[in-house]
PDB file of C-alpha atoms and ligand atoms in Angstrom:
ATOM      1  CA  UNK A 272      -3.737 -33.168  15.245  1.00  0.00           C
ATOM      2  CA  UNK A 273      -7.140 -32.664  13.437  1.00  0.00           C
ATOM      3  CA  UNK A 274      -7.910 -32.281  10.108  1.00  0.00           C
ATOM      4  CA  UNK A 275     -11.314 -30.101   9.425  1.00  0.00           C
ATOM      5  CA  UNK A 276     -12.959 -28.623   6.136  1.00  0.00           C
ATOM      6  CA  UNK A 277     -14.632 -25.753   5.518  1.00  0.00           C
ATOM      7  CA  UNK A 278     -16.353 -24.267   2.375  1.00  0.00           C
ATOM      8  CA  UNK A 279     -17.155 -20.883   1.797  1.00  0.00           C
ATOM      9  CA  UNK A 280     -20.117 -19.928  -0.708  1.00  0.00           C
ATOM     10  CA  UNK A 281     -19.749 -16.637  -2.121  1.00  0.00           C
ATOM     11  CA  UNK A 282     -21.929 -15.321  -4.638  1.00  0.00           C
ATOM     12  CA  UNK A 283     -19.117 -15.384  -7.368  1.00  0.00           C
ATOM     13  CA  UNK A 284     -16.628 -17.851  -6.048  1.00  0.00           C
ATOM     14  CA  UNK A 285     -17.112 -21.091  -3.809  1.00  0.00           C
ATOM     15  CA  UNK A 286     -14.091 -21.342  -1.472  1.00  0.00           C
ATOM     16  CA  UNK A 287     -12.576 -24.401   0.105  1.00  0.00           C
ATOM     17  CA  UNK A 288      -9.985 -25.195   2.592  1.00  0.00           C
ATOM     18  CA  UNK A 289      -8.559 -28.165   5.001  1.00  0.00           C
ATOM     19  CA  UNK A 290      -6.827 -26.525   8.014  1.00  0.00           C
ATOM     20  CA  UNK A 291      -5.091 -28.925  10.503  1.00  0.00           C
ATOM     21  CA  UNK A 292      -5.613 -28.260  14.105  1.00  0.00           C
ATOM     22  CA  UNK A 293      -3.154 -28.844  16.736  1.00  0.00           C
ATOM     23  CA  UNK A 294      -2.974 -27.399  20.728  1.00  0.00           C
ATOM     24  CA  UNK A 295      -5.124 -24.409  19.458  1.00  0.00           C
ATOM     25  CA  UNK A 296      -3.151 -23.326  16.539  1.00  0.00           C
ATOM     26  CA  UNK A 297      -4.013 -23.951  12.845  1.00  0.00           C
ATOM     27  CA  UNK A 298      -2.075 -24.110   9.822  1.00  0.00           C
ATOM     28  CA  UNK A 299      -3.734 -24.387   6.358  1.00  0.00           C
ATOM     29  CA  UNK A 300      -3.426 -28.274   4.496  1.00  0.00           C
ATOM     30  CA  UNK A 301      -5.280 -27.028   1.227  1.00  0.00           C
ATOM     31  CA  UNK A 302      -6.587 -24.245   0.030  1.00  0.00           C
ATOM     32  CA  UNK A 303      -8.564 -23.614  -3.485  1.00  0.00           C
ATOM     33  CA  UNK A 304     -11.696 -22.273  -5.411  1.00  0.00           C
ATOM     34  CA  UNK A 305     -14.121 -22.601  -8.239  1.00  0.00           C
ATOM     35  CA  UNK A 306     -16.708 -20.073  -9.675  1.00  0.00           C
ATOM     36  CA  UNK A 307     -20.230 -19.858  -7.913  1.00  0.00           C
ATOM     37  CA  UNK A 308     -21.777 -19.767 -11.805  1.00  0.00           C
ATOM     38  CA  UNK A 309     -24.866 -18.838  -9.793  1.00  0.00           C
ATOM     39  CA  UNK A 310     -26.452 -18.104 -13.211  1.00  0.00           C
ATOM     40  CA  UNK A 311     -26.449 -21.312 -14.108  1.00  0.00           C
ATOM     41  CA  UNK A 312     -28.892 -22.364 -10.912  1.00  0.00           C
ATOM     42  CA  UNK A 313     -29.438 -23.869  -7.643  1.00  0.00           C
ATOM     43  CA  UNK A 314     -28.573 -27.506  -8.874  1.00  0.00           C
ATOM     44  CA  UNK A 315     -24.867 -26.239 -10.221  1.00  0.00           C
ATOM     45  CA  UNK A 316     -23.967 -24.706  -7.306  1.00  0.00           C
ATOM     46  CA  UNK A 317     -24.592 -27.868  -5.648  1.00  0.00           C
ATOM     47  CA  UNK A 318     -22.030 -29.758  -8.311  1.00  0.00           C
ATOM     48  CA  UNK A 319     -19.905 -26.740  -8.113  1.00  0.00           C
ATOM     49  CA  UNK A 320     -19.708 -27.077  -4.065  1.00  0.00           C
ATOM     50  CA  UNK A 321     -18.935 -31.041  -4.811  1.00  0.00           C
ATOM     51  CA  UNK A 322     -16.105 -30.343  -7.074  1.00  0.00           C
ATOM     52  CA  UNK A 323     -14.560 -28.323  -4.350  1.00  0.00           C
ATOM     53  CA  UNK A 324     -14.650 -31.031  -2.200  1.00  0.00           C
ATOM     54  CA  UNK A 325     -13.325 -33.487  -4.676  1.00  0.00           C
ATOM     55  CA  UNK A 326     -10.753 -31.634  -5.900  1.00  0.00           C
ATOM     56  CA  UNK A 327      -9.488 -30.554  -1.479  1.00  0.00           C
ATOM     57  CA  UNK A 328      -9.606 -34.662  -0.991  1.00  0.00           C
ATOM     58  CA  UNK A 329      -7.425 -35.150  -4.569  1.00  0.00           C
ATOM     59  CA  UNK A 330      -5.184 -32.066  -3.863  1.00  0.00           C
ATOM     60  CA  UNK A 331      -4.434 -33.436   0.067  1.00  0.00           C
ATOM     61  CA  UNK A 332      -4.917 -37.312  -0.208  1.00  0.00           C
ATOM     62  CA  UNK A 333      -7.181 -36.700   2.814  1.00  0.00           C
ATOM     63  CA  UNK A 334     -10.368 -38.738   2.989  1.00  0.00           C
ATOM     64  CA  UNK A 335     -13.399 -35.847   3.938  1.00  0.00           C
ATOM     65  CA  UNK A 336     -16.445 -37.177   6.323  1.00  0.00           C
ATOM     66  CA  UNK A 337     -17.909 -33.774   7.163  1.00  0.00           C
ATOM     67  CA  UNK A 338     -17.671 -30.578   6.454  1.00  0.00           C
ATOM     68  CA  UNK A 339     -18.903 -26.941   7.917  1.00  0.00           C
ATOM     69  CA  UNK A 340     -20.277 -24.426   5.163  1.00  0.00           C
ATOM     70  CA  UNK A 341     -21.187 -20.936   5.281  1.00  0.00           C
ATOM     71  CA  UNK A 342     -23.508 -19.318   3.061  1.00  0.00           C
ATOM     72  CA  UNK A 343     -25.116 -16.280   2.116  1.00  0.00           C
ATOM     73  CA  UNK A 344     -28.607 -16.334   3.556  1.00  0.00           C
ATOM     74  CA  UNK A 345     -29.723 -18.310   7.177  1.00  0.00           C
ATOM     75  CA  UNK A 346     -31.003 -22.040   7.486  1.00  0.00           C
ATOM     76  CA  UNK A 347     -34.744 -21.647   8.702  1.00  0.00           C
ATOM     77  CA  UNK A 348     -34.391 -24.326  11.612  1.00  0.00           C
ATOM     78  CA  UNK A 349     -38.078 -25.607  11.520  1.00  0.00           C
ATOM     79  CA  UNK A 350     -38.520 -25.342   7.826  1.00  0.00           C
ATOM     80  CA  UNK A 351     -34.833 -26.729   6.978  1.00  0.00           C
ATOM     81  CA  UNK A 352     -34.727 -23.919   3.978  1.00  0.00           C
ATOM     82  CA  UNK A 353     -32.366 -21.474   3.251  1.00  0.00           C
ATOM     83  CA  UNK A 354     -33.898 -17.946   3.810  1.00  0.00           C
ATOM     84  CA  UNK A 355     -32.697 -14.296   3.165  1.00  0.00           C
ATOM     85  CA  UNK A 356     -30.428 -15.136   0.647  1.00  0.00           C
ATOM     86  CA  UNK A 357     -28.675 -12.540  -1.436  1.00  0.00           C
ATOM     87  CA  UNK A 358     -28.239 -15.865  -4.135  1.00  0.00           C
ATOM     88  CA  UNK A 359     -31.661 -15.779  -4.758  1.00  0.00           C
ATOM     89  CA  UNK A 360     -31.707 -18.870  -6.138  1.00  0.00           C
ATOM     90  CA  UNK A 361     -30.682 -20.525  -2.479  1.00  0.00           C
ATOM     91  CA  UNK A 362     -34.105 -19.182  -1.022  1.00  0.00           C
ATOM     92  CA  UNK A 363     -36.235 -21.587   0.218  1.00  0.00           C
ATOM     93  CA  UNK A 364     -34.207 -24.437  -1.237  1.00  0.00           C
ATOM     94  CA  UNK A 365     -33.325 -27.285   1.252  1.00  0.00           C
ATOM     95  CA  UNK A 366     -30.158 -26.413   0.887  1.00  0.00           C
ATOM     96  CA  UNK A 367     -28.447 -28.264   3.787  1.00  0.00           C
ATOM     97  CA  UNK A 368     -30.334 -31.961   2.973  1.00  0.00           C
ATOM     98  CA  UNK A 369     -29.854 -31.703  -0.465  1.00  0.00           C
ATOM     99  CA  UNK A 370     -26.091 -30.906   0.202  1.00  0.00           C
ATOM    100  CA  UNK A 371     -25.841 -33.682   2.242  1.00  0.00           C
ATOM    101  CA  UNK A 372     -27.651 -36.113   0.052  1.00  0.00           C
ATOM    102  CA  UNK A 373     -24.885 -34.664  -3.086  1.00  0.00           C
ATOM    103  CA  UNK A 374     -21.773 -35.051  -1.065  1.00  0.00           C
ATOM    104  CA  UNK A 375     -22.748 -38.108   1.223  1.00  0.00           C
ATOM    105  CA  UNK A 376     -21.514 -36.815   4.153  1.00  0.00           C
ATOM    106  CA  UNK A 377     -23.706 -34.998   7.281  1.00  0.00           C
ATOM    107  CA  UNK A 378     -22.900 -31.008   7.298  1.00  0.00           C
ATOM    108  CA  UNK A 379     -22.904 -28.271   9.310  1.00  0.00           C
ATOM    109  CA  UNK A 380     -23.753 -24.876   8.079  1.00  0.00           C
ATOM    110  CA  UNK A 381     -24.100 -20.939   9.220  1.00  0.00           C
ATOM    111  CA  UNK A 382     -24.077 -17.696   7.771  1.00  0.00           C
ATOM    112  CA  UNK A 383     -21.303 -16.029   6.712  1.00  0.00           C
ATOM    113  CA  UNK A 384     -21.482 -13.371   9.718  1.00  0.00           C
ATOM    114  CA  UNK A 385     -21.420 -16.180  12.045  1.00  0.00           C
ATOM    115  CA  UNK A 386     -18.621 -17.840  10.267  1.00  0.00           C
ATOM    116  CA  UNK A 387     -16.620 -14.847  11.041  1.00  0.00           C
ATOM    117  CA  UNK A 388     -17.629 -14.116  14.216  1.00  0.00           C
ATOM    118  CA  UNK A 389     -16.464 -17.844  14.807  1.00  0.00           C
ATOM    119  CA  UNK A 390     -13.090 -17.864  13.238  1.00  0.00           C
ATOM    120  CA  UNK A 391     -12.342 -14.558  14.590  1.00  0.00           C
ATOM    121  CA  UNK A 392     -13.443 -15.527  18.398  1.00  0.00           C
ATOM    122  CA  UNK A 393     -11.530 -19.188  17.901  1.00  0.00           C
ATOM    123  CA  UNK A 394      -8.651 -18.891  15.299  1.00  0.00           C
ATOM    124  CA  UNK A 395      -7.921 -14.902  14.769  1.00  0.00           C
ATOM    125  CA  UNK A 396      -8.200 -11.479  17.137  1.00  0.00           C
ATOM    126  CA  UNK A 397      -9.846 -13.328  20.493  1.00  0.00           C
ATOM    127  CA  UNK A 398      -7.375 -15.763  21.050  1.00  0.00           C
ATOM    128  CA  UNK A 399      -4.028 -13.527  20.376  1.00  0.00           C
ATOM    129  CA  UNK A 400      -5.682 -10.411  22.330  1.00  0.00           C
ATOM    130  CA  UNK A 401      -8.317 -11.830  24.760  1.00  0.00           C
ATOM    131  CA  UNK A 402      -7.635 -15.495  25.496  1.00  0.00           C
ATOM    132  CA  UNK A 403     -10.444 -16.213  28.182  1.00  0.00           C
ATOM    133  CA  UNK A 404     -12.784 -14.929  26.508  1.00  0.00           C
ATOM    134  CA  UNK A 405     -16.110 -17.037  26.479  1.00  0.00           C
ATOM    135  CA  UNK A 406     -18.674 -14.745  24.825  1.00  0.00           C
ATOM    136  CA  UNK A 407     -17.823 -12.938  21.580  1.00  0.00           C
ATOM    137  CA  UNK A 408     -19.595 -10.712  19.031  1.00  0.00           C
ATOM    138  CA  UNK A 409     -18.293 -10.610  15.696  1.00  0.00           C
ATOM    139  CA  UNK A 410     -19.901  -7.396  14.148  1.00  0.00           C
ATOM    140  CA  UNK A 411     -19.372  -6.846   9.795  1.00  0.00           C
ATOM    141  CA  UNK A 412     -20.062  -3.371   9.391  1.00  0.00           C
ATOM    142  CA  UNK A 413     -20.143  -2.823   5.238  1.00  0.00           C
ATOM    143  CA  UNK A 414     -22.980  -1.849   3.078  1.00  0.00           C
ATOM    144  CA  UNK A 415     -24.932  -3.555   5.467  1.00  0.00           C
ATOM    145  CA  UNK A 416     -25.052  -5.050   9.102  1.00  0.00           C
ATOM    146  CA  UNK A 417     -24.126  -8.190  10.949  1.00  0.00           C
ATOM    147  CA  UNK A 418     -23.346 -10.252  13.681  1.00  0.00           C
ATOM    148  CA  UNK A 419     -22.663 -13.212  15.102  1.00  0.00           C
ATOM    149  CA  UNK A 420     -22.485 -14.787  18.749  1.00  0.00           C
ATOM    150  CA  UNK A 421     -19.995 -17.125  19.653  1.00  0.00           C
ATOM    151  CA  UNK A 422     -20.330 -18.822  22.904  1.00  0.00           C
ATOM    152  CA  UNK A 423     -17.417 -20.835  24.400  1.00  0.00           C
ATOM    153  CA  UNK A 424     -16.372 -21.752  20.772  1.00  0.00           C
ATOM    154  CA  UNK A 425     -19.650 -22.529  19.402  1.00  0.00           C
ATOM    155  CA  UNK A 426     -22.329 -20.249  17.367  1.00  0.00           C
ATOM    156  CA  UNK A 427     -25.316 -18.851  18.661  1.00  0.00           C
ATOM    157  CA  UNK A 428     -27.657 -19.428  16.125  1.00  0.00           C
ATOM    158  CA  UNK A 429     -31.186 -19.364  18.189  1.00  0.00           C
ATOM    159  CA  UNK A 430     -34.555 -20.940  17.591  1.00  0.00           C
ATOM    160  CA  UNK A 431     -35.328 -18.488  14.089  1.00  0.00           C
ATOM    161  CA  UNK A 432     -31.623 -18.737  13.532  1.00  0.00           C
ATOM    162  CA  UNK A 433     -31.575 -15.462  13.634  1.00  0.00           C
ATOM    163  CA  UNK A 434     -29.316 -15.523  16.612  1.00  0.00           C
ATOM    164  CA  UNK A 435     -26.261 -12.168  16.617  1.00  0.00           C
ATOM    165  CA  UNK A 436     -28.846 -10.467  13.395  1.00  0.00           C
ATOM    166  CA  UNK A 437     -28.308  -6.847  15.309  1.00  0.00           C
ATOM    167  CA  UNK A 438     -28.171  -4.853  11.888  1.00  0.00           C
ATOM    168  CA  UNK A 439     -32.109  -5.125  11.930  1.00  0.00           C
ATOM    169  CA  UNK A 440     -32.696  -4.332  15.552  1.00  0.00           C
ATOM    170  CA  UNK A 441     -34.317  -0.765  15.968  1.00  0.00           C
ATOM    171  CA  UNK A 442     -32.206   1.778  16.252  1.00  0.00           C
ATOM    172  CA  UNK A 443     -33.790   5.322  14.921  1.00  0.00           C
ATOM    173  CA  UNK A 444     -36.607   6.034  12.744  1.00  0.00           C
ATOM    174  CA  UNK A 445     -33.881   8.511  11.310  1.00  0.00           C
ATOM    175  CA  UNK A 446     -32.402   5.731   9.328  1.00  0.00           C
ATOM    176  CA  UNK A 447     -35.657   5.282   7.071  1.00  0.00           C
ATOM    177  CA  UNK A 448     -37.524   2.245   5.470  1.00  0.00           C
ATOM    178  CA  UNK A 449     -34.925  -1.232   5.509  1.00  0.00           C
ATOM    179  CA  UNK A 450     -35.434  -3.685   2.608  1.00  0.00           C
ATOM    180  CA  UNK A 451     -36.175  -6.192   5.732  1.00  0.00           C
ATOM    181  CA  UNK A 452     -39.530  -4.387   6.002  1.00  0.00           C
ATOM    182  CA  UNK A 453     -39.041  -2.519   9.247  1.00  0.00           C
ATOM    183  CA  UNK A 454     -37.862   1.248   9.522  1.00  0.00           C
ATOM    184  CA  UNK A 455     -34.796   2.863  11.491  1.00  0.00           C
ATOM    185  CA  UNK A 456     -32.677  -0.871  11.306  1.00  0.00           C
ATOM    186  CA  UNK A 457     -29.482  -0.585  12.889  1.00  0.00           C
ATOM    187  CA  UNK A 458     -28.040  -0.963   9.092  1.00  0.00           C
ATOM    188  CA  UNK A 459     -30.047   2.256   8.261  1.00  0.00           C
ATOM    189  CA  UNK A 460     -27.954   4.337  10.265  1.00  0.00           C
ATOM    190  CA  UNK A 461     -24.125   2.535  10.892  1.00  0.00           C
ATOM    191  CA  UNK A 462     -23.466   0.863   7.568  1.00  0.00           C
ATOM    192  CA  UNK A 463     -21.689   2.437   4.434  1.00  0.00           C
ATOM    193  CA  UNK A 464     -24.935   2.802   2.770  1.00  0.00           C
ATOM    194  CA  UNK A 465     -26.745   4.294   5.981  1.00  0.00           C
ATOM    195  CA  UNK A 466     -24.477   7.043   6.641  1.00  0.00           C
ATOM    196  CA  UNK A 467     -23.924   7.541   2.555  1.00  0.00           C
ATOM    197  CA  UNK A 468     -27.852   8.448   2.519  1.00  0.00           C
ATOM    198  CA  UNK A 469     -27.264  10.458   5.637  1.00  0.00           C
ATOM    199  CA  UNK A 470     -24.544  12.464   3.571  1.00  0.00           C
ATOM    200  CA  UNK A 471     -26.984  12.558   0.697  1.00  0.00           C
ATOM    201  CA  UNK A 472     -29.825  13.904   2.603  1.00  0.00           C
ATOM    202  CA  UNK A 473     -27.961  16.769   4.241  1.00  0.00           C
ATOM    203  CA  UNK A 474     -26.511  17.789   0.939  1.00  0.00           C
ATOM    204  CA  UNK A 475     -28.062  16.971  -2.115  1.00  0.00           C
ATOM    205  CA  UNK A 476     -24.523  15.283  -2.824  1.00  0.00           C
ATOM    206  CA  UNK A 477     -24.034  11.249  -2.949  1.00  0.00           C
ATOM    207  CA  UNK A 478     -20.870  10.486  -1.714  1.00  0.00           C
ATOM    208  CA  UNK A 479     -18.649   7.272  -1.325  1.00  0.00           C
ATOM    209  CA  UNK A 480     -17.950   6.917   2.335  1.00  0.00           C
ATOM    210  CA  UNK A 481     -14.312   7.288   2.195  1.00  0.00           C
ATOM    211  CA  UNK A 482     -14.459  10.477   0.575  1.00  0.00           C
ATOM    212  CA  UNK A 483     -16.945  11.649   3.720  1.00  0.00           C
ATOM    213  CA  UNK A 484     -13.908  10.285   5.798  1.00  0.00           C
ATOM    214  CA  UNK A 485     -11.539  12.534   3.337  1.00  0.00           C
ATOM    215  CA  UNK A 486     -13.365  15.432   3.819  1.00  0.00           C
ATOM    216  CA  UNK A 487     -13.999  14.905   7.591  1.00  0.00           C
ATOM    217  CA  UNK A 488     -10.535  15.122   7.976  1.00  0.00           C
ATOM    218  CA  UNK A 489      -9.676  18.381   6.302  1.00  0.00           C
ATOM    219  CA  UNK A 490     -12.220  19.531   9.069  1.00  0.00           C
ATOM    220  CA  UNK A 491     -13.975  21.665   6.632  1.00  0.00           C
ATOM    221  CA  UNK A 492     -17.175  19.951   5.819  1.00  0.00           C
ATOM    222  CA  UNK A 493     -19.965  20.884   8.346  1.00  0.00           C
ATOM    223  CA  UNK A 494     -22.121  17.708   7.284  1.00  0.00           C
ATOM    224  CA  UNK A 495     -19.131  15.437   6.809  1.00  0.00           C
ATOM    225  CA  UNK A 496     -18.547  16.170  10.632  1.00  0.00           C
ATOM    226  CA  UNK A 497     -22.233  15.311  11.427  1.00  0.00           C
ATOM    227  CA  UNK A 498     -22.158  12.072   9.582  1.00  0.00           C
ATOM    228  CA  UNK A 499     -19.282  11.048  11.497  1.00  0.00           C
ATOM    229  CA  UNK A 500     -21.052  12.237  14.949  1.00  0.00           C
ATOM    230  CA  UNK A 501     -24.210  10.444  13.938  1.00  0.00           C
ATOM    231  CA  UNK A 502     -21.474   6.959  13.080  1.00  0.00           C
ATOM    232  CA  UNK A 503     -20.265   7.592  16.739  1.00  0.00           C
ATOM    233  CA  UNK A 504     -23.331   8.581  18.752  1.00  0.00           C
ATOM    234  CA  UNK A 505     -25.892   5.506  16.908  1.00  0.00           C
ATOM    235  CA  UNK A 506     -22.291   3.261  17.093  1.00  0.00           C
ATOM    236  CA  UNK A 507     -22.293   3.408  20.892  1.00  0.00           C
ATOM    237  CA  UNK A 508     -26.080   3.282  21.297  1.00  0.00           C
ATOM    238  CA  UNK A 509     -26.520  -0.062  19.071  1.00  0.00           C
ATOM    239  CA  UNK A 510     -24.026  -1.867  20.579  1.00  0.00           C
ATOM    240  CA  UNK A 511     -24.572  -0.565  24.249  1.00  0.00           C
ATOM    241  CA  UNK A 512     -27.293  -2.629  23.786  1.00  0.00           C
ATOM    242  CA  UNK A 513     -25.855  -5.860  22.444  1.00  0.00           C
ATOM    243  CA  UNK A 514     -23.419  -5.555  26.191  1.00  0.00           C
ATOM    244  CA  UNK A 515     -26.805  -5.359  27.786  1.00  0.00           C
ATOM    245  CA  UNK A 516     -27.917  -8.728  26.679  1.00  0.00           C
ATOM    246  CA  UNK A 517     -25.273 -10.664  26.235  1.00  0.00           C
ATOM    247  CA  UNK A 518     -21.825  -8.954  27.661  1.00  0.00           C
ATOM    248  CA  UNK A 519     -19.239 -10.471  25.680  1.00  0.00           C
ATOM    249  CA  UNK A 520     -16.093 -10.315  26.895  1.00  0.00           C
ATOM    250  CA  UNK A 521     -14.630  -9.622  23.232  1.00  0.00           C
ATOM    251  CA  UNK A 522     -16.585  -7.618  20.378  1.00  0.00           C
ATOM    252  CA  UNK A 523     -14.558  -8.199  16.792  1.00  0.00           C
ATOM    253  CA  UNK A 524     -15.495  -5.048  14.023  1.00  0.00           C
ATOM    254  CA  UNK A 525     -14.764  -6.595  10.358  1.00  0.00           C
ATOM    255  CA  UNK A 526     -16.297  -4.801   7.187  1.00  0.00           C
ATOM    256  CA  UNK A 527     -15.073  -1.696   5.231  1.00  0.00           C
ATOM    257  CA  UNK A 528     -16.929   0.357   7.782  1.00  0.00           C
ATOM    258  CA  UNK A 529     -14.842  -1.712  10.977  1.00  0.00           C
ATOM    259  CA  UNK A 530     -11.754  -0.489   9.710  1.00  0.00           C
ATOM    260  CA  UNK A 531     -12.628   3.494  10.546  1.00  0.00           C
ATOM    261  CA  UNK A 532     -10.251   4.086  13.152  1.00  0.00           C
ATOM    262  CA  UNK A 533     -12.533   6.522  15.142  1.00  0.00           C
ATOM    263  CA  UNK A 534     -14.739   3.625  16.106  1.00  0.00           C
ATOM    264  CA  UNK A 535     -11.692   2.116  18.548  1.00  0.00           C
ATOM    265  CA  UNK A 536     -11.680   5.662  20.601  1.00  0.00           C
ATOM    266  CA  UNK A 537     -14.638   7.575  20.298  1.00  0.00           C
ATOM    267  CA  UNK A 538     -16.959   4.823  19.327  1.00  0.00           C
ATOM    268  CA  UNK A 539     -15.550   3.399  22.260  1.00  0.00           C
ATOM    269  CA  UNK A 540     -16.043   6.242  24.745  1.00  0.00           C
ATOM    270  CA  UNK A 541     -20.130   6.473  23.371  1.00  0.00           C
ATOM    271  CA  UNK A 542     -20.399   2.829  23.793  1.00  0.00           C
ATOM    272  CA  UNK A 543     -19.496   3.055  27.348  1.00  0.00           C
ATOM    273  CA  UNK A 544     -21.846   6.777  27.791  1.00  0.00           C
ATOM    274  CA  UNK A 545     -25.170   3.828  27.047  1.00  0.00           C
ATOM    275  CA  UNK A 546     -24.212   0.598  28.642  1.00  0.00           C
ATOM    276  CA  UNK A 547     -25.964  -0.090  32.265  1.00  0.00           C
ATOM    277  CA  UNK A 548     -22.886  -0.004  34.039  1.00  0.00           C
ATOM    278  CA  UNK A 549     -19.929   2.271  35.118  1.00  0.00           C
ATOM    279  CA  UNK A 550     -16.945   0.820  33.353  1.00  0.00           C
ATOM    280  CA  UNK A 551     -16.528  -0.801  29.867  1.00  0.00           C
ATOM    281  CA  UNK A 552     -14.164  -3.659  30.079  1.00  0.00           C
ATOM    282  CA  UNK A 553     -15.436  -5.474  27.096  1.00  0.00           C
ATOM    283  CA  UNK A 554     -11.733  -5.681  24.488  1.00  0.00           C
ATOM    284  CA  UNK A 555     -12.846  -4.082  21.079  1.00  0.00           C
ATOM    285  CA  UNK A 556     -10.891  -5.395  18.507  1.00  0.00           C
ATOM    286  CA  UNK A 557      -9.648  -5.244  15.068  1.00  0.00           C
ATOM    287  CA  UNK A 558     -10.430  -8.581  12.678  1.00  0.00           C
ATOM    288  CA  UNK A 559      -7.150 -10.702  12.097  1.00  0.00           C
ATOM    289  CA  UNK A 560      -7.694 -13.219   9.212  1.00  0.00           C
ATOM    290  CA  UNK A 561      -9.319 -10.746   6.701  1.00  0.00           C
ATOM    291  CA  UNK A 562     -10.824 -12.930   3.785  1.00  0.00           C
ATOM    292  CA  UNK A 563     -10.087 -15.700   5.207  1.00  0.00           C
ATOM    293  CA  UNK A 564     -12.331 -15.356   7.965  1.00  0.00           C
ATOM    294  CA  UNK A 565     -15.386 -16.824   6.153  1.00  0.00           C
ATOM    295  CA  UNK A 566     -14.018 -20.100   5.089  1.00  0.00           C
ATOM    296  CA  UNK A 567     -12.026 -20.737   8.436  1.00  0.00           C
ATOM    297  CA  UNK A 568     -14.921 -19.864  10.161  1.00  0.00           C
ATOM    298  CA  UNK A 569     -17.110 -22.474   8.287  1.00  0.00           C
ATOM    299  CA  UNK A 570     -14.372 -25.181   9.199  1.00  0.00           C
ATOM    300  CA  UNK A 571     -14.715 -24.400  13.175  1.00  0.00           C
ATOM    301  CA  UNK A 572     -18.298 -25.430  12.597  1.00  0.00           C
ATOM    302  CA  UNK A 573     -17.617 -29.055  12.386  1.00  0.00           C
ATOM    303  CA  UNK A 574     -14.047 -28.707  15.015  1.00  0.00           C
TER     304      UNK A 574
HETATM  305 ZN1   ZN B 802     -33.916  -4.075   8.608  1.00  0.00          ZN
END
């Protein structure tokens, strides 16, 4: 048995939990959280991460000498900052050093995409549905896009670390400007917000995404139907191409947009239309550990 800690850094709350690890399964020692208080600064949220990890070794009697975190935001690997942050505050703050140097201890740390893709492809879905699997994407479709690549059990993070960040591959100049800088991002076009402004465009109307759904349902709403075509046809195109790179045997779909049931059948079926080969035998599954993936995910980094 193994005891391992991960931490969870959200942009209101800062999660923390000790899972023991036995055989392959898990069960959860200690589990707790404090508030991010991001407006109080960069140097707080340091403290505030500490106190987690105080109060886990208080709650447990367990003695903590490392620790995997995920954040908001990717570790630059040659400048050692924290970059593309939606905590603003984290950007271009040595985030990992200065962590270590608070808490003592060394660290390992990855975005929170990755941390899902990782606790999903070690601890959730893979195991349970596809246990040999060796390569697996972990897609979050929400109001944005993102992905991770885990590899035998470990993350793919690449030499920008900016290894499984698919939502800002090109997709179609359809999808418009992206706040990364480039036009027609994958995000543009598959996320809640992408296919919202698709909705919006066609009818003068904004609305949410799960009244679209609603209406594309009753079967009524011409441009409701077309926003779901364009989800299915740009679905199977973006992530034909992810199978032409790296052909994971397992692809996990988390985020509100994941959990649109069309994507497991006809997203599916236009997946396998674009990939550069006759069959699709890649397992397309549903996340297991919902909220839970981020901070079990972050603990995997240091198994
Ligand atoms: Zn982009």
């Amino acid at each position: 048995m193994k005891i391992i800690c991960g931490i969870d850094l959200g942009g209101t709350k800062i999660e923390g939990a000790l899972l023991s690890i036995k055989n392959g399964s898990f069960s959860v020692v200690e589990r707790l959280r404090v508030p991010t208080e991001k407006e109080h600064g960069y140097q707080h949220i340091l403290e505030q991460i500490k106190k987690v990890v105080t109060l886990l070794e208080e709650k447990s009697g367990t003695k903590i000498t490392t620790l995997g975190i995920g954040t908001p935001g990717t570790l630059d690997p040659s400048t050692q900052t924290l970059k593309n942050s939606n905590t603003v505050c984290l950007n271009d703050q040595p985030f990992k050093k200065d962590l270590e140097k608070i808490l003592g201890m060394p660290i390992e740390m990855a975005n929170d995409a990755n941390c899902f893709a990782l606790a999903e492809a070690t601890l959730g879905a893979v195991p349970e549905k596809v246990p040999n699997a060796k390569v697996v994407f972990g897609i979050i479709m929400g109001t944005g896009v993102g992905g991770g690549i885990v590899i035998n059990g470990k993350v793919l993070n690449g030499r920008h670390g900016i290894g499984g960040e698919w939502g800002h591959n090109f997709l179609h100049e359809s999808g418009g400007p992206c706040y990364c800088g480039q036009t027609g991002c994958v995000e543009t076009i598959i996320s809640g917000t992408g296919l919202e402004n698709f909705y919006e465009r066609e009818t003068g109307t904004r609305k949410s995404l799960k009244d679209i759904i609603s209406l594309y349902q009753t079967g009524k709403d011409p441009v409701a139907n077309a926003t779901m075509e364009r989800l299915i046809t740009y679905f199977g195109k973006g992530v034909a191409s992810i199978i032409n790179v790296i052909d994971p045997d397992a692809i996990v779909i988390g985020g509100g947009v994941g959990n649109i049931d069309l994507l497991y059948t006809e997203g599916v079926g236009s997946v396998k239309k674009y990939i550069f080969n006759k069959t699709l035998e890649t397992q397309f599954l549903k996340p297991k550990l919902g909220d839970s993936a981020g901070v079990f995910g972050a603990a995997m980094l240091v198994n």
